[in-house]
């Protein structure tokens, strides 16, 4: 697969010739502040902008389980102040997530202003796709580098069941609209159990005629995800190899996350695997997470984090910067999904941001 095509999916980084010199990031990153104790470079921040959602996925926020906090989420200005400090510290890639990030009308504006922060190379969004068509022009205008749409099945009835009432046709229309705008688009599928591997063929086939990456995320035992066994990605790969026997690993990097990508001569796009349970996931982890209420966490598996909201309001920029340094120092070697009693993260995935 040619590198230029892969680059399109990854999203173009800002270059100096575009007149946007990442000066602030360079100043600090050279000091090695964003290297964790294992030598991993931490340059990726997932920012959750809300813990509310317009779907009720049974493995994430099933009906009746909503524990959305009464406290308001960080404001646009607060998010931007934290992101500015993150960029100083060495963060260059930001994923905007939720809950459902497009429930906030200011999400496109946030993306636009994040893009303008010196040092920030890419800003991407993860969404369930229901409101995407409405916000696509604004996101395009904001210069969004990529959009991930969550989609676990192509069966309309199963989609309704999994999501607690979502409309599959709406999501599919959003995906087509994003592709028509030439926005690098990825699909994220989290399968509930081994039987759901049947869904993987139809989902993967979306990449036959479209320049899209269809990625399978192994179910993680976080929040309500622990109620489902999930589907081993090795089983999915075996199934897909029956259909596309020439599937081979893609050499080009297609993003900044832990996915391993495959391609085939019969695919226009790619198949990706995020093997949180059965793969080697943590040694290349480069991310921190910020919740919509301002908790900065070093790892998805552990609830302990640093509360930034009080620092933001009372202490200012230097304290925020030190909080990033501290979070990186505290980054554990890896998750503990195989020893569930050790998982200290008690929030739901919609509160963490995925
Ligand atoms: N609402 C947006 C969406 O659905 O894309 C963004 C937030 S959602 C929490 C982000 C991603 O986390 C989705 O792709 C969802 O499938 C995934 N997710 C939620 N719970 C999960 C779990 N227990 N294990 C693996 N992935 C999970
Ligand atoms: Fe909402 Fe996304 Fe969680 Fe589904 S996975 S309930 S769309 S936050």
Tab-separated table of C-alpha atoms and ligand atoms in Angstrom:
chain	number	residue	atom	x	y	z
A	1	UNK	CA	0.000	0.000	0.000
A	2	UNK	CA	1.553	3.260	-1.014
A	3	UNK	CA	2.755	5.575	1.752
A	4	UNK	CA	0.986	8.614	0.294
A	5	UNK	CA	-2.382	6.881	0.569
A	6	UNK	CA	-1.650	5.847	4.143
A	7	UNK	CA	-0.592	9.403	4.965
A	8	UNK	CA	-4.032	10.555	3.842
A	9	UNK	CA	-5.702	8.367	6.445
A	10	UNK	CA	-3.298	9.377	9.199
A	11	UNK	CA	-3.944	13.066	8.678
A	12	UNK	CA	-1.319	15.536	7.603
A	13	UNK	CA	0.922	16.989	10.267
A	14	UNK	CA	1.593	20.705	10.322
A	15	UNK	CA	4.917	21.534	8.788
A	16	UNK	CA	7.139	24.552	9.096
A	17	UNK	CA	6.430	25.374	5.462
A	18	UNK	CA	2.797	25.829	6.489
A	19	UNK	CA	4.030	28.678	8.649
A	20	UNK	CA	3.090	27.037	11.921
A	21	UNK	CA	6.292	26.364	13.790
A	22	UNK	CA	5.727	24.190	16.848
A	23	UNK	CA	7.977	26.379	18.983
A	24	UNK	CA	6.464	25.840	22.412
A	25	UNK	CA	6.462	22.093	22.158
A	26	UNK	CA	10.065	22.002	20.945
A	27	UNK	CA	11.233	24.158	23.840
A	28	UNK	CA	10.024	21.695	26.457
A	29	UNK	CA	9.994	18.356	24.699
A	30	UNK	CA	13.733	18.628	24.095
A	31	UNK	CA	14.180	18.632	27.852
A	32	UNK	CA	12.707	15.109	27.852
A	33	UNK	CA	9.822	16.057	30.161
A	34	UNK	CA	7.451	13.889	28.200
A	35	UNK	CA	9.517	10.707	28.505
A	36	UNK	CA	8.034	8.295	31.021
A	37	UNK	CA	10.123	6.065	33.329
A	38	UNK	CA	10.136	3.336	30.646
A	39	UNK	CA	11.374	5.723	27.974
A	40	UNK	CA	8.034	5.998	26.178
A	41	UNK	CA	7.442	9.397	24.606
A	42	UNK	CA	4.079	10.708	25.756
A	43	UNK	CA	2.750	12.966	23.025
A	44	UNK	CA	-0.928	12.015	22.708
A	45	UNK	CA	-3.802	13.328	24.834
A	46	UNK	CA	-7.401	12.123	24.754
A	47	UNK	CA	-9.657	14.947	25.862
A	48	UNK	CA	-13.160	14.002	26.920
A	49	UNK	CA	-15.480	16.984	26.563
A	50	UNK	CA	-18.630	15.490	28.109
A	51	UNK	CA	-19.769	12.395	29.970
A	52	UNK	CA	-23.256	12.599	28.451
A	53	UNK	CA	-24.323	10.538	25.475
A	54	UNK	CA	-27.263	10.226	23.078
A	55	UNK	CA	-26.826	6.433	22.894
A	56	UNK	CA	-26.918	3.742	25.541
A	57	UNK	CA	-24.440	1.106	24.313
A	58	UNK	CA	-24.898	-1.966	26.478
A	59	UNK	CA	-21.183	-2.356	27.185
A	60	UNK	CA	-20.583	1.334	27.914
A	61	UNK	CA	-23.573	3.218	29.320
A	62	UNK	CA	-26.570	0.850	29.298
A	63	UNK	CA	-30.047	2.205	29.948
A	64	UNK	CA	-30.535	3.035	33.618
A	65	UNK	CA	-26.812	3.123	34.355
A	66	UNK	CA	-26.170	6.778	33.631
A	67	UNK	CA	-23.891	8.210	36.291
A	68	UNK	CA	-23.285	11.547	34.630
A	69	UNK	CA	-21.913	13.940	37.186
A	70	UNK	CA	-23.855	17.028	38.195
A	71	UNK	CA	-20.714	19.125	38.066
A	72	UNK	CA	-20.493	20.945	34.723
A	73	UNK	CA	-17.753	19.861	32.343
A	74	UNK	CA	-14.726	22.045	31.748
A	75	UNK	CA	-15.546	25.081	29.655
A	76	UNK	CA	-14.112	25.683	26.197
A	77	UNK	CA	-11.610	28.169	27.628
A	78	UNK	CA	-10.563	25.785	30.414
A	79	UNK	CA	-10.058	22.945	27.927
A	80	UNK	CA	-7.960	25.237	25.748
A	81	UNK	CA	-5.843	26.386	28.660
A	82	UNK	CA	-5.071	22.791	29.617
A	83	UNK	CA	-4.386	21.877	25.988
A	84	UNK	CA	-1.995	24.827	25.670
A	85	UNK	CA	-0.027	23.589	28.669
A	86	UNK	CA	-0.162	20.036	27.280
A	87	UNK	CA	1.404	21.307	24.070
A	88	UNK	CA	4.127	23.110	26.050
A	89	UNK	CA	4.828	19.841	27.779
A	90	UNK	CA	5.184	17.887	24.540
A	91	UNK	CA	1.710	16.717	23.541
A	92	UNK	CA	1.313	16.968	19.768
A	93	UNK	CA	-1.732	14.798	19.022
A	94	UNK	CA	-5.176	15.327	20.526
A	95	UNK	CA	-8.238	13.119	20.289
A	96	UNK	CA	-11.529	14.773	21.231
A	97	UNK	CA	-13.904	12.235	22.756
A	98	UNK	CA	-16.681	11.768	25.321
A	99	UNK	CA	-19.460	10.598	26.100
A	100	UNK	CA	-20.631	11.866	22.776
A	101	UNK	CA	-18.488	14.919	21.929
A	102	UNK	CA	-20.957	16.221	19.351
A	103	UNK	CA	-23.535	16.797	22.086
A	104	UNK	CA	-21.484	19.924	22.764
A	105	UNK	CA	-22.143	22.576	20.183
A	106	UNK	CA	-18.728	24.106	20.808
A	107	UNK	CA	-16.825	20.949	19.815
A	108	UNK	CA	-16.004	22.177	16.265
A	109	UNK	CA	-14.846	25.499	17.722
A	110	UNK	CA	-12.721	23.607	20.240
A	111	UNK	CA	-11.158	21.583	17.410
A	112	UNK	CA	-10.435	24.739	15.420
A	113	UNK	CA	-8.705	26.413	18.361
A	114	UNK	CA	-6.828	23.257	19.364
A	115	UNK	CA	-5.445	23.131	15.829
A	116	UNK	CA	-4.115	26.656	16.240
A	117	UNK	CA	-2.069	25.839	19.357
A	118	UNK	CA	1.631	25.831	18.480
A	119	UNK	CA	2.956	22.302	18.850
A	120	UNK	CA	-0.349	20.562	18.206
A	121	UNK	CA	0.096	18.539	15.041
A	122	UNK	CA	-3.184	16.656	14.735
A	123	UNK	CA	-6.670	16.952	16.199
A	124	UNK	CA	-9.046	14.070	15.629
A	125	UNK	CA	-12.512	13.180	16.912
A	126	UNK	CA	-14.234	10.001	18.092
A	127	UNK	CA	-18.012	9.971	17.715
A	128	UNK	CA	-20.948	7.607	17.485
A	129	UNK	CA	-21.798	9.405	14.240
A	130	UNK	CA	-25.427	10.269	14.985
A	131	UNK	CA	-24.862	14.036	14.874
A	132	UNK	CA	-21.892	13.981	12.564
A	133	UNK	CA	-23.633	15.116	9.406
A	134	UNK	CA	-24.876	18.243	11.168
A	135	UNK	CA	-21.385	19.211	12.341
A	136	UNK	CA	-19.335	17.977	9.378
A	137	UNK	CA	-19.053	21.352	7.600
A	138	UNK	CA	-17.883	23.032	10.825
A	139	UNK	CA	-15.435	20.229	11.582
A	140	UNK	CA	-14.059	20.385	8.056
A	141	UNK	CA	-13.729	24.141	8.391
A	142	UNK	CA	-11.956	23.597	11.727
A	143	UNK	CA	-9.343	21.516	9.908
A	144	UNK	CA	-10.108	18.242	11.676
A	145	UNK	CA	-7.435	15.651	10.816
A	146	UNK	CA	-9.548	12.559	11.167
A	147	UNK	CA	-12.822	11.156	12.452
A	148	UNK	CA	-13.387	7.793	14.119
A	149	UNK	CA	-16.944	6.518	14.034
A	150	UNK	CA	-17.981	3.752	16.414
A	151	UNK	CA	-19.976	1.025	14.709
A	152	UNK	CA	-20.219	-2.522	16.044
A	153	UNK	CA	-22.532	-4.209	13.510
A	154	UNK	CA	-24.146	-3.600	10.124
A	155	UNK	CA	-27.354	-5.340	11.152
A	156	UNK	CA	-29.907	-2.527	11.857
A	157	UNK	CA	-31.766	-4.477	14.539
A	158	UNK	CA	-28.616	-5.577	16.332
A	159	UNK	CA	-27.336	-2.010	16.117
A	160	UNK	CA	-30.530	-0.813	17.803
A	161	UNK	CA	-30.137	-3.458	20.509
A	162	UNK	CA	-26.457	-2.755	21.177
A	163	UNK	CA	-26.831	1.012	21.223
A	164	UNK	CA	-30.167	1.212	23.028
A	165	UNK	CA	-32.098	2.585	20.057
A	166	UNK	CA	-29.607	4.067	17.585
A	167	UNK	CA	-30.302	4.391	13.876
A	168	UNK	CA	-27.786	2.535	11.719
A	169	UNK	CA	-28.765	4.382	8.540
A	170	UNK	CA	-27.926	7.711	10.184
A	171	UNK	CA	-24.451	6.494	11.114
A	172	UNK	CA	-23.791	5.019	7.670
A	173	UNK	CA	-24.862	8.278	6.046
A	174	UNK	CA	-22.423	10.145	8.308
A	175	UNK	CA	-19.566	7.863	7.314
A	176	UNK	CA	-20.297	8.386	3.612
A	177	UNK	CA	-20.529	12.149	4.170
A	178	UNK	CA	-17.160	12.231	5.972
A	179	UNK	CA	-15.568	10.263	3.138
A	180	UNK	CA	-17.140	12.572	0.565
A	181	UNK	CA	-15.445	15.483	2.373
A	182	UNK	CA	-12.170	13.520	2.102
A	183	UNK	CA	-11.752	13.513	5.865
A	184	UNK	CA	-9.609	10.522	6.937
A	185	UNK	CA	-12.207	8.209	8.475
A	186	UNK	CA	-11.910	5.140	10.672
A	187	UNK	CA	-14.542	2.797	12.046
A	188	UNK	CA	-14.163	1.407	15.568
A	189	UNK	CA	-15.945	-1.845	16.338
A	190	UNK	CA	-15.976	-3.366	19.825
A	191	UNK	CA	-17.484	-6.850	19.540
A	192	UNK	CA	-19.372	-8.228	22.526
A	193	UNK	CA	-18.545	-11.932	22.299
A	194	UNK	CA	-17.017	-14.568	19.990
A	195	UNK	CA	-20.383	-15.074	18.209
A	196	UNK	CA	-20.210	-11.438	17.120
A	197	UNK	CA	-17.192	-12.363	14.984
A	198	UNK	CA	-19.895	-12.988	12.352
A	199	UNK	CA	-20.330	-9.209	12.207
A	200	UNK	CA	-16.664	-8.690	11.467
A	201	UNK	CA	-16.851	-9.783	7.811
A	202	UNK	CA	-19.552	-7.289	6.860
A	203	UNK	CA	-17.835	-4.499	8.794
A	204	UNK	CA	-14.442	-5.239	7.259
A	205	UNK	CA	-16.029	-5.334	3.799
A	206	UNK	CA	-16.702	-1.588	4.166
A	207	UNK	CA	-12.993	-1.217	3.405
A	208	UNK	CA	-13.345	-3.030	0.078
A	209	UNK	CA	-14.454	-0.004	-1.882
A	210	UNK	CA	-13.690	2.827	0.509
A	211	UNK	CA	-10.402	4.325	1.735
A	212	UNK	CA	-11.451	3.617	5.280
A	213	UNK	CA	-9.822	1.781	8.186
A	214	UNK	CA	-12.127	-0.665	9.953
A	215	UNK	CA	-10.679	-1.361	13.388
A	216	UNK	CA	-11.601	-4.058	15.863
A	217	UNK	CA	-11.130	-3.093	19.512
A	218	UNK	CA	-11.061	-5.919	22.023
A	219	UNK	CA	-13.615	-5.405	24.776
A	220	UNK	CA	-11.913	-4.142	27.927
A	221	UNK	CA	-13.174	-5.044	31.417
A	222	UNK	CA	-13.794	-1.413	32.270
A	223	UNK	CA	-17.233	-0.335	33.476
A	224	UNK	CA	-19.997	-2.379	31.877
A	225	UNK	CA	-17.497	-3.844	29.411
A	226	UNK	CA	-16.625	-6.354	32.153
A	227	UNK	CA	-20.055	-7.983	31.639
A	228	UNK	CA	-19.055	-9.227	28.181
A	229	UNK	CA	-16.371	-11.698	27.151
A	230	UNK	CA	-15.544	-9.737	24.009
A	231	UNK	CA	-14.090	-11.285	20.898
A	232	UNK	CA	-10.433	-12.262	20.545
A	233	UNK	CA	-8.938	-10.303	17.644
A	234	UNK	CA	-6.986	-13.414	16.590
A	235	UNK	CA	-10.339	-15.099	15.897
A	236	UNK	CA	-11.435	-12.144	13.778
A	237	UNK	CA	-8.188	-12.139	11.797
A	238	UNK	CA	-8.611	-15.876	11.126
A	239	UNK	CA	-12.122	-15.238	9.832
A	240	UNK	CA	-11.043	-12.332	7.651
A	241	UNK	CA	-8.167	-14.335	6.179
A	242	UNK	CA	-10.732	-16.780	4.777
A	243	UNK	CA	-12.213	-13.909	2.783
A	244	UNK	CA	-8.980	-11.998	2.025
A	245	UNK	CA	-6.194	-14.633	2.090
A	246	UNK	CA	-3.585	-12.085	1.044
A	247	UNK	CA	-4.122	-9.858	4.102
A	248	UNK	CA	-0.709	-8.649	5.187
A	249	UNK	CA	0.569	-6.184	7.766
A	250	UNK	CA	0.628	-2.582	6.586
A	251	UNK	CA	4.094	-1.115	6.960
A	252	UNK	CA	3.126	2.542	6.973
A	253	UNK	CA	1.929	4.043	10.264
A	254	UNK	CA	-1.740	4.989	9.926
A	255	UNK	CA	-2.160	6.818	13.197
A	256	UNK	CA	-0.692	7.507	16.596
A	257	UNK	CA	-2.447	4.797	18.571
A	258	UNK	CA	-1.900	1.116	19.297
A	259	UNK	CA	-3.690	-0.327	16.228
A	260	UNK	CA	-1.936	-2.853	13.987
A	261	UNK	CA	-3.131	-2.529	10.397
A	262	UNK	CA	-3.538	-5.032	7.577
A	263	UNK	CA	-4.180	-4.522	3.915
A	264	UNK	CA	-4.982	-6.665	0.871
A	265	UNK	CA	-4.874	-6.131	-2.885
A	266	UNK	CA	-8.653	-6.460	-2.793
A	267	UNK	CA	-9.124	-3.714	-0.214
A	268	UNK	CA	-9.153	-0.014	-0.925
A	269	UNK	CA	-8.854	0.633	2.816
A	270	UNK	CA	-7.423	-1.187	5.811
A	271	UNK	CA	-8.351	-3.535	8.632
A	272	UNK	CA	-6.993	-2.583	12.053
A	273	UNK	CA	-6.719	-4.467	15.324
A	274	UNK	CA	-6.527	-2.856	18.738
A	275	UNK	CA	-5.760	-5.917	20.806
A	276	UNK	CA	-6.069	-4.589	24.312
A	277	UNK	CA	-6.402	-8.068	25.809
A	278	UNK	CA	-4.594	-10.521	23.540
A	279	UNK	CA	-1.966	-8.252	22.057
A	280	UNK	CA	1.040	-6.291	23.105
A	281	UNK	CA	-0.539	-2.987	23.754
A	282	UNK	CA	1.223	-1.078	26.509
A	283	UNK	CA	4.883	-0.955	25.575
A	284	UNK	CA	4.162	1.510	22.808
A	285	UNK	CA	1.539	3.523	24.725
A	286	UNK	CA	2.069	7.251	24.297
A	287	UNK	CA	-1.092	8.667	25.807
A	288	UNK	CA	-2.611	10.472	28.733
A	289	UNK	CA	-6.325	11.033	29.288
A	290	UNK	CA	-8.229	14.089	30.473
A	291	UNK	CA	-11.789	13.655	31.712
A	292	UNK	CA	-14.398	16.318	31.073
A	293	UNK	CA	-14.180	17.250	34.758
A	294	UNK	CA	-10.449	17.721	34.613
A	295	UNK	CA	-8.928	14.492	35.904
A	296	UNK	CA	-5.667	13.686	34.154
A	297	UNK	CA	-4.989	9.936	34.186
A	298	UNK	CA	-1.851	8.083	33.090
A	299	UNK	CA	-3.584	4.759	32.257
A	300	UNK	CA	-7.056	3.514	31.345
A	301	UNK	CA	-6.873	0.749	33.908
A	302	UNK	CA	-6.247	2.791	37.029
A	303	UNK	CA	-8.574	5.423	38.408
A	304	UNK	CA	-5.885	7.412	40.207
A	305	UNK	CA	-5.217	10.705	38.513
A	306	UNK	CA	-4.475	14.346	39.071
A	307	UNK	CA	-7.345	16.803	39.380
A	308	UNK	CA	-6.555	19.768	37.149
A	309	UNK	CA	-9.658	21.864	37.803
A	310	UNK	CA	-8.419	23.277	41.147
A	311	UNK	CA	-4.985	23.943	39.649
A	312	UNK	CA	-6.593	25.731	36.745
A	313	UNK	CA	-8.644	27.959	39.007
A	314	UNK	CA	-6.222	28.626	41.846
A	315	UNK	CA	-2.668	27.911	40.826
A	316	UNK	CA	-2.120	28.609	37.139
A	317	UNK	CA	0.038	27.465	34.323
A	318	UNK	CA	3.192	26.299	36.077
A	319	UNK	CA	1.152	24.008	38.368
A	320	UNK	CA	-0.688	22.597	35.345
A	321	UNK	CA	2.610	21.964	33.633
A	322	UNK	CA	3.948	20.143	36.698
A	323	UNK	CA	0.778	18.040	36.764
A	324	UNK	CA	1.596	16.749	33.274
A	325	UNK	CA	5.155	15.941	34.399
A	326	UNK	CA	3.771	14.106	37.426
A	327	UNK	CA	1.229	12.131	35.368
A	328	UNK	CA	3.990	10.926	33.075
A	329	UNK	CA	6.156	9.924	36.049
A	330	UNK	CA	3.226	7.879	37.347
A	331	UNK	CA	2.603	6.062	34.070
A	332	UNK	CA	2.508	2.343	34.858
A	333	UNK	CA	4.278	-0.284	32.805
A	334	UNK	CA	0.994	-1.726	31.613
A	335	UNK	CA	-2.649	-2.425	32.257
A	336	UNK	CA	-3.915	-5.180	34.552
A	337	UNK	CA	-6.927	-6.393	32.579
A	338	UNK	CA	-6.022	-10.016	33.309
A	339	UNK	CA	-6.212	-9.373	37.087
A	340	UNK	CA	-9.549	-7.656	37.383
A	341	UNK	CA	-9.252	-7.205	41.161
A	342	UNK	CA	-6.381	-4.806	40.481
A	343	UNK	CA	-8.356	-2.540	38.148
A	344	UNK	CA	-8.852	0.597	40.209
A	345	UNK	CA	-10.725	2.536	37.501
A	346	UNK	CA	-14.356	2.461	38.641
A	347	UNK	CA	-15.756	5.002	36.192
A	348	UNK	CA	-17.663	4.018	33.067
A	349	UNK	CA	-15.929	4.202	29.696
A	350	UNK	CA	-18.207	7.116	28.743
A	351	UNK	CA	-16.722	9.032	31.683
A	352	UNK	CA	-13.145	8.164	30.788
A	353	UNK	CA	-13.430	8.848	27.073
A	354	UNK	CA	-12.567	5.408	25.683
B	1	LIG	N1	-19.333	8.304	21.988
B	1	LIG	C1	-18.154	8.236	21.212
B	1	LIG	C2	-18.059	6.934	20.463
B	1	LIG	O1	-18.848	6.031	20.722
B	1	LIG	O2	-17.165	6.828	19.626
B	1	LIG	C3	-16.871	8.467	21.988
B	1	LIG	C4	-16.741	7.841	23.338
B	1	LIG	S1	-16.725	6.064	23.374
B	1	LIG	C5	-16.483	5.780	25.104
B	1	LIG	C6	-15.167	5.709	22.626
B	1	LIG	C7	-14.941	4.270	22.215
B	1	LIG	O3	-14.843	3.450	23.362
B	1	LIG	C8	-16.036	3.670	21.343
B	1	LIG	O4	-15.453	3.210	20.144
B	1	LIG	C9	-16.543	2.498	22.156
B	1	LIG	O5	-16.923	1.408	21.352
B	1	LIG	C10	-15.329	2.179	22.995
B	1	LIG	N2	-15.625	1.435	24.215
B	1	LIG	C11	-16.525	1.711	25.168
B	1	LIG	N3	-16.475	0.802	26.150
B	1	LIG	C12	-15.487	-0.069	25.817
B	1	LIG	C13	-14.922	-1.228	26.432
B	1	LIG	N4	-15.335	-1.677	27.608
B	1	LIG	N5	-13.916	-1.858	25.785
B	1	LIG	C14	-13.459	-1.421	24.592
B	1	LIG	N6	-13.944	-0.335	23.977
B	1	LIG	C15	-14.949	0.328	24.581
B	2	LIG	FE1	-22.155	6.633	24.035
B	2	LIG	FE2	-19.886	6.050	22.782
B	2	LIG	FE3	-20.470	4.892	25.129
B	2	LIG	FE4	-21.889	4.237	23.007
B	2	LIG	S1	-19.692	3.886	23.283
B	2	LIG	S2	-22.725	4.764	25.032
B	2	LIG	S3	-21.924	6.092	21.868
B	2	LIG	S4	-20.083	7.029	24.807
